[in-house]
Short mmCIF file of C-alpha atoms and ligand atoms in Angstrom, two decimals:
data_model
loop_
_atom_site.label_atom_id
_atom_site.label_comp_id
_atom_site.label_asym_id
_atom_site.label_seq_id
_atom_site.Cartn_x
_atom_site.Cartn_y
_atom_site.Cartn_z
CA UNK G 1 -29.11 -78.19 -36.59
CA UNK G 2 -26.11 -80.16 -37.81
CA UNK G 3 -24.80 -82.95 -35.57
CA UNK G 4 -21.42 -82.59 -37.17
CA UNK G 5 -20.83 -78.97 -36.19
CA UNK G 6 -20.36 -78.93 -32.44
CA UNK G 7 -18.78 -76.47 -30.02
CA UNK G 8 -15.93 -77.48 -27.74
CA UNK G 9 -16.85 -79.76 -24.81
CA UNK G 10 -18.24 -77.84 -21.86
CA UNK G 11 -19.70 -74.93 -23.80
CA UNK G 12 -23.25 -76.30 -23.99
CA UNK G 13 -23.15 -76.80 -20.18
CA UNK G 14 -22.93 -73.05 -19.72
CA UNK G 15 -26.14 -71.43 -18.49
CA UNK G 16 -26.52 -67.97 -20.06
CA UNK G 17 -25.42 -65.18 -17.73
CA UNK G 18 -28.34 -62.92 -16.89
CA UNK G 19 -27.53 -59.33 -16.02
CA UNK G 20 -29.58 -57.37 -13.50
CA UNK G 21 -33.00 -56.25 -14.75
CA UNK G 22 -33.25 -52.56 -15.51
CA UNK G 23 -36.95 -52.12 -16.28
CA UNK G 24 -40.33 -53.16 -14.95
CA UNK G 25 -43.17 -53.34 -17.46
CA UNK G 26 -45.70 -50.62 -16.76
CA UNK G 27 -43.57 -48.81 -14.15
CA UNK G 28 -41.93 -45.56 -15.19
CA UNK G 29 -38.57 -44.47 -13.70
CA UNK G 30 -37.91 -47.65 -11.75
CA UNK G 31 -34.83 -47.52 -9.50
CA UNK G 32 -32.25 -50.10 -10.53
CA UNK G 33 -30.60 -51.74 -7.55
CA UNK G 34 -29.79 -55.01 -9.28
CA UNK G 35 -26.26 -54.60 -10.68
CA UNK G 36 -24.21 -53.03 -7.89
CA UNK G 37 -23.74 -49.82 -9.83
CA UNK G 38 -22.65 -46.54 -8.25
CA UNK G 39 -25.79 -44.43 -7.72
CA UNK G 40 -23.71 -41.25 -8.07
CA UNK G 41 -22.39 -42.13 -11.52
CA UNK G 42 -18.90 -41.33 -12.75
CA UNK G 43 -16.65 -38.48 -11.61
CA UNK G 44 -16.91 -35.25 -13.66
CA UNK G 45 -13.31 -35.55 -14.80
CA UNK G 46 -14.10 -38.93 -16.37
CA UNK G 47 -17.13 -37.53 -18.20
CA UNK G 48 -14.99 -34.67 -19.54
CA UNK G 49 -12.31 -37.08 -20.75
CA UNK G 50 -15.02 -39.13 -22.45
CA UNK G 51 -16.20 -36.03 -24.36
CA UNK G 52 -12.65 -35.13 -25.42
CA UNK G 53 -11.95 -38.64 -26.71
CA UNK G 54 -14.72 -38.19 -29.28
CA UNK G 55 -12.32 -36.05 -31.33
CA UNK G 56 -9.98 -38.94 -32.08
CA UNK G 57 -12.41 -41.65 -33.07
CA UNK G 58 -10.70 -42.12 -36.43
CA UNK G 59 -7.47 -43.23 -34.72
CA UNK G 60 -6.72 -46.70 -33.45
CA UNK G 61 -6.27 -46.79 -29.70
CA UNK G 62 -3.03 -47.43 -27.87
CA UNK G 63 -2.28 -51.15 -27.91
CA UNK G 64 -0.09 -51.09 -24.80
CA UNK G 65 -2.42 -48.99 -22.62
CA UNK G 66 0.64 -47.11 -21.37
CA UNK G 67 -1.28 -44.03 -20.18
CA UNK G 68 -3.88 -45.94 -18.18
CA UNK G 69 -1.34 -48.39 -16.77
CA UNK G 70 0.88 -45.50 -15.66
CA UNK G 71 -2.04 -43.79 -13.93
CA UNK G 72 -3.11 -46.98 -12.14
CA UNK G 73 0.49 -47.66 -11.13
CA UNK G 74 0.97 -44.12 -9.82
CA UNK G 75 -2.20 -44.12 -7.76
CA UNK G 76 -1.63 -47.58 -6.27
CA UNK G 77 2.20 -47.42 -6.20
CA UNK G 78 2.69 -50.39 -8.52
CA UNK G 79 5.03 -51.49 -11.27
CA UNK G 80 3.23 -50.40 -14.50
CA UNK G 81 4.84 -53.29 -16.37
CA UNK G 82 2.81 -55.70 -14.25
CA UNK G 83 -0.56 -54.03 -14.84
CA UNK G 84 -2.88 -55.35 -17.57
CA UNK G 85 -6.11 -53.68 -18.70
CA UNK G 86 -9.20 -55.31 -20.16
CA UNK G 87 -12.80 -54.80 -21.23
CA UNK G 88 -14.10 -55.08 -17.68
CA UNK G 89 -12.38 -57.27 -15.13
CA UNK G 90 -14.42 -60.03 -16.78
CA UNK G 91 -11.96 -59.96 -19.65
CA UNK G 92 -8.99 -60.39 -17.31
CA UNK G 93 -10.75 -63.27 -15.53
CA UNK G 94 -11.40 -64.87 -18.91
CA UNK G 95 -7.86 -64.40 -20.13
CA UNK G 96 -6.61 -66.10 -16.98
CA UNK G 97 -8.86 -69.10 -17.48
CA UNK G 98 -8.08 -69.32 -21.17
CA UNK G 99 -4.35 -69.19 -20.47
CA UNK G 100 -4.10 -71.51 -17.49
CA UNK G 101 -6.95 -74.06 -17.64
CA UNK G 102 -7.96 -76.63 -20.20
CA UNK G 103 -9.42 -80.13 -20.45
CA UNK G 104 -8.66 -82.29 -17.37
CA UNK G 105 -7.76 -79.21 -15.31
CA UNK G 106 -9.80 -78.01 -12.35
CA UNK G 107 -10.87 -74.47 -11.58
CA UNK G 108 -11.83 -73.93 -7.96
CA UNK G 109 -14.15 -71.26 -6.53
CA UNK G 110 -16.56 -70.99 -3.63
CA UNK G 111 -20.16 -72.19 -3.66
CA UNK G 112 -21.63 -68.69 -3.89
CA UNK G 113 -18.79 -67.32 -6.00
CA UNK G 114 -19.22 -65.01 -9.01
CA UNK G 115 -20.87 -66.90 -11.91
CA UNK G 116 -18.22 -65.93 -14.44
CA UNK G 117 -15.69 -68.28 -12.78
CA UNK G 118 -17.82 -71.29 -13.71
CA UNK G 119 -18.61 -69.94 -17.17
CA UNK G 120 -14.92 -69.28 -17.89
CA UNK G 121 -13.91 -72.75 -16.71
CA UNK G 122 -16.51 -74.49 -18.88
CA UNK G 123 -15.63 -72.33 -21.88
CA UNK G 124 -12.01 -73.46 -21.52
CA UNK G 125 -13.06 -77.12 -21.32
CA UNK G 126 -11.90 -77.31 -17.70
CA UNK G 127 -13.82 -78.73 -14.75
CA UNK G 128 -15.42 -76.20 -12.40
CA UNK G 129 -15.18 -77.16 -8.71
CA UNK G 130 -17.47 -75.30 -6.29
CA UNK G 131 -16.30 -75.50 -2.67
CA UNK G 132 -18.64 -75.06 0.34
CA UNK G 133 -18.49 -71.81 2.28
CA UNK G 134 -18.98 -71.47 6.03
CA UNK G 135 -22.23 -69.57 6.56
CA UNK G 136 -21.73 -67.64 3.30
CA UNK G 137 -18.08 -66.86 4.10
CA UNK G 138 -15.11 -68.18 2.08
CA UNK G 139 -13.64 -71.20 3.88
CA UNK G 140 -9.89 -71.37 3.25
CA UNK G 141 -9.54 -74.87 4.68
CA UNK G 142 -12.33 -76.19 2.44
CA UNK G 143 -10.61 -74.67 -0.60
CA UNK G 144 -7.26 -76.18 0.36
CA UNK G 145 -8.91 -79.57 0.83
CA UNK G 146 -10.48 -79.31 -2.66
CA UNK G 147 -7.13 -78.67 -4.34
CA UNK G 148 -5.18 -81.47 -6.01
CA UNK G 149 -2.70 -82.05 -8.81
CA UNK G 150 -5.29 -80.94 -11.39
CA UNK G 151 -6.06 -77.58 -9.80
CA UNK G 152 -4.78 -74.77 -12.02
CA UNK G 153 -6.78 -71.78 -10.81
CA UNK G 154 -8.47 -70.75 -7.58
CA UNK G 155 -10.81 -67.74 -7.72
CA UNK G 156 -12.02 -65.85 -4.71
CA UNK G 157 -13.76 -62.49 -4.65
CA UNK G 158 -12.92 -60.50 -1.54
CA UNK G 159 -15.42 -58.99 -0.73
CA UNK G 160 -17.52 -61.66 -2.41
CA UNK G 161 -20.49 -61.15 -4.71
CA UNK G 162 -23.34 -61.93 -3.95
CA UNK G 163 -22.73 -62.58 -0.23
CA UNK G 164 -20.94 -59.29 0.53
CA UNK G 165 -18.73 -61.06 3.08
CA UNK G 166 -14.95 -60.93 3.15
CA UNK G 167 -12.06 -62.75 4.78
CA UNK G 168 -9.03 -61.20 6.47
CA UNK G 169 -5.80 -60.63 4.49
CA UNK G 170 -4.03 -63.15 6.76
CA UNK G 171 -6.49 -65.84 5.66
CA UNK G 172 -5.91 -64.99 2.01
CA UNK G 173 -2.16 -65.23 2.61
CA UNK G 174 -2.64 -68.64 4.22
CA UNK G 175 -4.58 -69.76 1.16
CA UNK G 176 -1.88 -68.56 -1.23
CA UNK G 177 0.82 -70.29 0.80
CA UNK G 178 -1.07 -73.58 0.95
CA UNK G 179 -1.92 -74.01 -2.75
CA UNK G 180 -0.33 -76.72 -4.88
CA UNK G 181 2.68 -75.53 -6.90
CA UNK G 182 0.86 -75.45 -10.24
CA UNK G 183 -2.14 -73.43 -9.00
CA UNK G 184 -2.60 -69.69 -9.42
CA UNK G 185 -4.71 -67.73 -6.93
CA UNK G 186 -6.92 -65.03 -8.46
CA UNK G 187 -8.09 -62.37 -6.03
CA UNK G 188 -11.11 -60.68 -7.54
CA UNK G 189 -11.21 -57.20 -6.06
CA UNK G 190 -14.26 -55.84 -7.88
CA UNK G 191 -15.48 -54.40 -4.55
CA UNK G 192 -12.10 -53.78 -2.89
CA UNK G 193 -12.40 -49.98 -3.03
CA UNK G 194 -15.46 -50.13 -0.80
CA UNK G 195 -13.31 -51.38 2.08
CA UNK G 196 -11.49 -48.60 3.91
CA UNK G 197 -7.74 -49.21 4.11
CA UNK G 198 -7.84 -52.45 2.11
CA UNK G 199 -5.35 -52.98 -0.72
CA UNK G 200 -7.39 -55.73 -2.42
CA UNK G 201 -4.47 -58.14 -2.06
CA UNK G 202 -1.83 -56.00 -3.79
CA UNK G 203 0.76 -56.62 -1.11
CA UNK G 204 0.24 -60.36 -1.48
CA UNK G 205 0.73 -60.09 -5.24
CA UNK G 206 3.98 -58.23 -4.54
CA UNK G 207 5.11 -60.89 -2.09
CA UNK G 208 4.35 -64.01 -4.12
CA UNK G 209 4.65 -65.58 -7.56
CA UNK G 210 1.29 -67.37 -7.49
CA UNK G 211 -1.20 -64.55 -6.89
CA UNK G 212 -2.99 -62.23 -9.35
CA UNK G 213 -5.46 -59.51 -8.44
CA UNK G 214 -8.24 -58.06 -10.61
CA UNK G 215 -10.05 -54.73 -10.18
CA UNK G 216 -12.79 -52.89 -12.01
CA UNK G 217 -13.93 -49.42 -13.01
CA UNK G 218 -17.53 -50.68 -13.09
CA UNK G 219 -18.35 -50.27 -9.41
CA UNK G 220 -17.00 -47.42 -7.29
CA UNK G 221 -15.82 -45.43 -10.34
CA UNK G 222 -19.36 -45.54 -11.74
CA UNK G 223 -18.28 -46.74 -15.18
CA UNK G 224 -20.12 -50.05 -15.59
CA UNK G 225 -21.26 -49.03 -19.07
CA UNK G 226 -17.71 -48.26 -20.20
CA UNK G 227 -16.26 -51.76 -19.63
CA UNK G 228 -12.80 -51.30 -18.14
CA UNK G 229 -11.01 -53.46 -15.61
CA UNK G 230 -7.41 -54.25 -14.77
CA UNK G 231 -5.21 -56.86 -13.24
CA UNK G 232 -1.91 -56.90 -11.36
CA UNK G 233 0.27 -59.96 -11.16
CA UNK G 234 3.71 -61.49 -11.32
CA UNK G 235 5.65 -60.63 -14.48
CA UNK G 236 5.41 -64.17 -15.84
CA UNK G 237 1.59 -64.15 -15.64
CA UNK G 238 1.14 -60.68 -17.17
CA UNK G 239 3.46 -61.70 -20.00
CA UNK G 240 1.26 -64.74 -20.74
CA UNK G 241 -1.96 -62.71 -20.65
CA UNK G 242 -0.56 -60.06 -22.98
CA UNK G 243 0.24 -62.74 -25.54
CA UNK G 244 -3.42 -63.73 -25.87
CA UNK G 245 -5.03 -60.32 -25.28
CA UNK G 246 -6.41 -58.61 -28.38
CA UNK G 247 -4.09 -55.66 -29.06
CA UNK G 248 -6.98 -53.19 -29.36
CA UNK G 249 -9.20 -54.62 -26.64
CA UNK G 250 -9.84 -51.14 -25.23
CA UNK G 251 -10.92 -48.07 -27.21
CA UNK G 252 -9.42 -44.62 -26.78
CA UNK G 253 -12.67 -43.56 -25.13
CA UNK G 254 -12.36 -46.35 -22.56
CA UNK G 255 -8.67 -45.72 -21.90
CA UNK G 256 -8.92 -41.93 -21.51
CA UNK G 257 -12.07 -42.02 -19.41
CA UNK G 258 -10.71 -44.67 -17.03
CA UNK G 259 -7.42 -42.80 -16.70
CA UNK G 260 -9.23 -39.64 -15.64
CA UNK G 261 -11.38 -41.64 -13.24
CA UNK G 262 -8.52 -43.36 -11.44
CA UNK G 263 -6.82 -40.01 -10.90
CA UNK G 264 -9.88 -38.82 -8.98
CA UNK G 265 -9.35 -40.58 -5.66
CA UNK G 266 -11.44 -37.96 -3.86
CA UNK G 267 -14.42 -39.42 -5.71
CA UNK G 268 -13.55 -42.89 -4.46
CA UNK G 269 -13.22 -41.66 -0.88
CA UNK G 270 -16.53 -39.82 -1.05
CA UNK G 271 -18.45 -42.73 -2.60
CA UNK G 272 -16.95 -45.22 -0.13
CA UNK G 273 -18.04 -43.11 2.84
CA UNK G 274 -21.55 -42.57 1.52
CA UNK G 275 -21.90 -46.26 0.68
CA UNK G 276 -20.81 -47.28 4.18
CA UNK G 277 -23.26 -44.86 5.76
CA UNK G 278 -26.27 -45.99 3.74
CA UNK G 279 -25.29 -49.68 3.84
CA UNK G 280 -25.31 -49.63 7.64
CA UNK G 281 -28.61 -47.77 7.64
CA UNK G 282 -30.28 -50.12 5.15
CA UNK G 283 -29.03 -53.30 6.82
CA UNK G 284 -30.24 -51.99 10.19
CA UNK G 285 -33.64 -50.96 8.85
CA UNK G 286 -34.22 -54.34 7.17
CA UNK G 287 -33.03 -56.26 10.23
CA UNK G 288 -35.61 -54.40 12.32
CA UNK G 289 -38.23 -55.61 9.85
CA UNK G 290 -37.11 -59.21 10.32
CA UNK G 291 -34.94 -59.37 7.20
CA UNK G 292 -31.36 -60.11 8.33
CA UNK G 293 -28.16 -59.89 6.28
CA UNK G 294 -24.51 -60.70 6.89
CA UNK G 295 -22.19 -57.77 7.52
CA UNK G 296 -21.41 -56.56 4.01
CA UNK G 297 -18.10 -55.08 2.95
CA UNK G 298 -19.36 -54.18 -0.53
CA UNK G 299 -21.95 -51.88 -2.14
CA UNK G 300 -24.86 -54.27 -1.67
CA UNK G 301 -26.43 -56.38 0.99
CA UNK G 302 -27.72 -59.91 0.73
CA UNK G 303 -31.12 -59.82 2.40
CA UNK G 304 -32.31 -63.18 3.76
CA UNK G 305 -35.97 -64.18 3.82
CA UNK G 306 -37.73 -67.17 5.37
CA UNK G 307 -37.62 -69.07 2.07
CA UNK G 308 -37.82 -68.86 -1.69
CA UNK G 309 -41.52 -68.04 -1.66
CA UNK G 310 -41.10 -65.01 0.60
CA UNK G 311 -38.05 -63.75 -1.31
CA UNK G 312 -39.87 -63.99 -4.64
CA UNK G 313 -43.01 -62.38 -3.27
CA UNK G 314 -40.97 -59.51 -1.82
CA UNK G 315 -39.14 -59.09 -5.13
CA UNK G 316 -42.47 -58.90 -6.97
CA UNK G 317 -43.79 -56.37 -4.43
CA UNK G 318 -40.68 -54.21 -4.73
CA UNK G 319 -41.01 -54.24 -8.51
CA UNK G 320 -44.56 -52.98 -8.26
CA UNK G 321 -43.14 -50.10 -6.21
CA UNK G 322 -40.57 -49.42 -8.95
CA UNK G 323 -37.63 -50.96 -7.09
CA UNK G 324 -35.54 -53.52 -8.96
CA UNK G 325 -33.32 -55.77 -6.85
CA UNK G 326 -31.59 -59.02 -7.78
CA UNK G 327 -32.85 -62.54 -7.31
CA UNK G 328 -29.93 -64.83 -6.61
CA UNK G 329 -31.42 -68.31 -7.02
CA UNK G 330 -28.79 -68.84 -9.75
CA UNK G 331 -26.22 -68.57 -6.94
CA UNK G 332 -28.06 -71.21 -4.89
CA UNK G 333 -29.48 -68.53 -2.66
CA UNK G 334 -33.18 -68.73 -3.57
CA UNK G 335 -34.26 -67.33 -0.18
CA UNK G 336 -32.21 -64.17 -0.63
CA UNK G 337 -32.37 -60.92 -2.57
CA UNK G 338 -29.27 -58.90 -3.33
CA UNK G 339 -29.93 -55.21 -2.95
CA UNK G 340 -27.47 -52.61 -4.19
CA UNK G 341 -26.93 -49.74 -1.76
CA UNK G 342 -28.42 -46.82 -3.67
CA UNK G 343 -28.55 -43.17 -2.69
CA UNK G 344 -30.34 -42.20 0.52
CA UNK G 345 -33.74 -41.74 -1.12
CA UNK G 346 -33.57 -45.19 -2.76
CA UNK G 347 -32.50 -46.89 0.46
CA UNK G 348 -35.39 -45.26 2.31
CA UNK G 349 -37.80 -46.36 -0.40
CA UNK G 350 -36.52 -49.96 -0.16
CA UNK G 351 -36.89 -50.05 3.62
CA UNK G 352 -40.36 -48.51 3.41
CA UNK G 353 -41.48 -50.99 0.74
CA UNK G 354 -40.08 -54.01 2.60
CA UNK G 355 -41.93 -52.76 5.69
CA UNK G 356 -45.18 -52.57 3.71
CA UNK G 357 -44.54 -56.04 2.29
CA UNK G 358 -43.92 -57.52 5.73
CA UNK G 359 -47.10 -55.83 6.97
CA UNK G 360 -49.13 -57.72 4.40
CA UNK G 361 -48.00 -61.14 5.62
C1 LIG K 401 -17.13 -60.36 -8.06
C2 LIG K 401 -17.16 -59.73 -9.41
N1 LIG K 401 -16.10 -59.86 -10.19
C3 LIG K 401 -16.06 -59.32 -11.43
C4 LIG K 401 -17.13 -58.60 -11.91
C5 LIG K 401 -17.03 -58.10 -13.31
O1 LIG K 401 -17.02 -56.76 -13.39
P1 LIG K 401 -16.60 -55.99 -14.70
O2 LIG K 401 -16.42 -56.98 -15.81
O3 LIG K 401 -17.69 -55.04 -14.95
O4 LIG K 401 -15.29 -55.34 -14.36
C6 LIG K 401 -18.26 -58.42 -11.13
C7 LIG K 401 -19.42 -57.69 -11.65
O5 LIG K 401 -20.48 -57.67 -11.13
C8 LIG K 401 -18.27 -59.00 -9.84
O6 LIG K 401 -19.34 -58.87 -9.05
#
């Protein structure tokens, strides 16, 4: 390896992101509950749009995403000019970091915040700052205390991954109001649709100049494999992001499929209700087995064990039963396992297997 050819500072500090496992060696048809995917898949209308898009593969896609932005704006009653679409919300998060943070700048997030915030900060040469939470809940005062003249971005996911906890809109508003002038608040709403009556922070974006919200098609819309996300922000921010976005960052297949999906709000309502029902059931069943979790507002629960050893042993046991959940030691939660709320049969299998595991100890 040449000493002379080096990446930008920060890049070699990035630990590779590991996605959720999808297979267990020697186990056929394992159930994947490790990536917070929708067990019911994508709405039919989205699948049909995907099939139709195959007929125009020779054509370049729309560079301005007008159709998808219009659909998102119509459904959420937004200004389409202030919507931006990307290859997953990850791309929007990255564009934000690339545009607003650089060497000597600080990027703030919470101690168990989504790993991409740290990765994006390091990739931009900025300094990641992880702020303590209060019992796995975002602590607005701790974030405000961590801010200074170098803070350029503050990321919070609400609900948060992997804790599943969320804070009230009034707390988010207090955070936005208390930030230093040069700092932008990014509200990551990857799981916002799972919360009945919650706008993901849209009204705060409308009310302020320093707040951006991101959303995804990967979770409740069941399109994790498609890679589409979007953001909504003040005009000045969206203008900046559009300047650095690749013009053809989304294919026609992605655009048309996501547009059909967002127009199917009945699907969202149905999946939210089913998720809430099974989440409550699963959390209750595990609690009865001595495995507590915080009240989750998302499509997963963070199951707490007595320590790392028990969590790892339970994970190994579940894998033998064909159930793949997520270890979260990389989030400094080695005593926990994050379990996606699957369909009823999967949830029952998880509870049964955890019961068997506990019986062996
Ligand atoms: C909190 C949070 N934000 C963003 C994402 C990125 O989602 P995507 O890039 O698939 O839109 C995820 C995915 O797991 C997430 O958990």
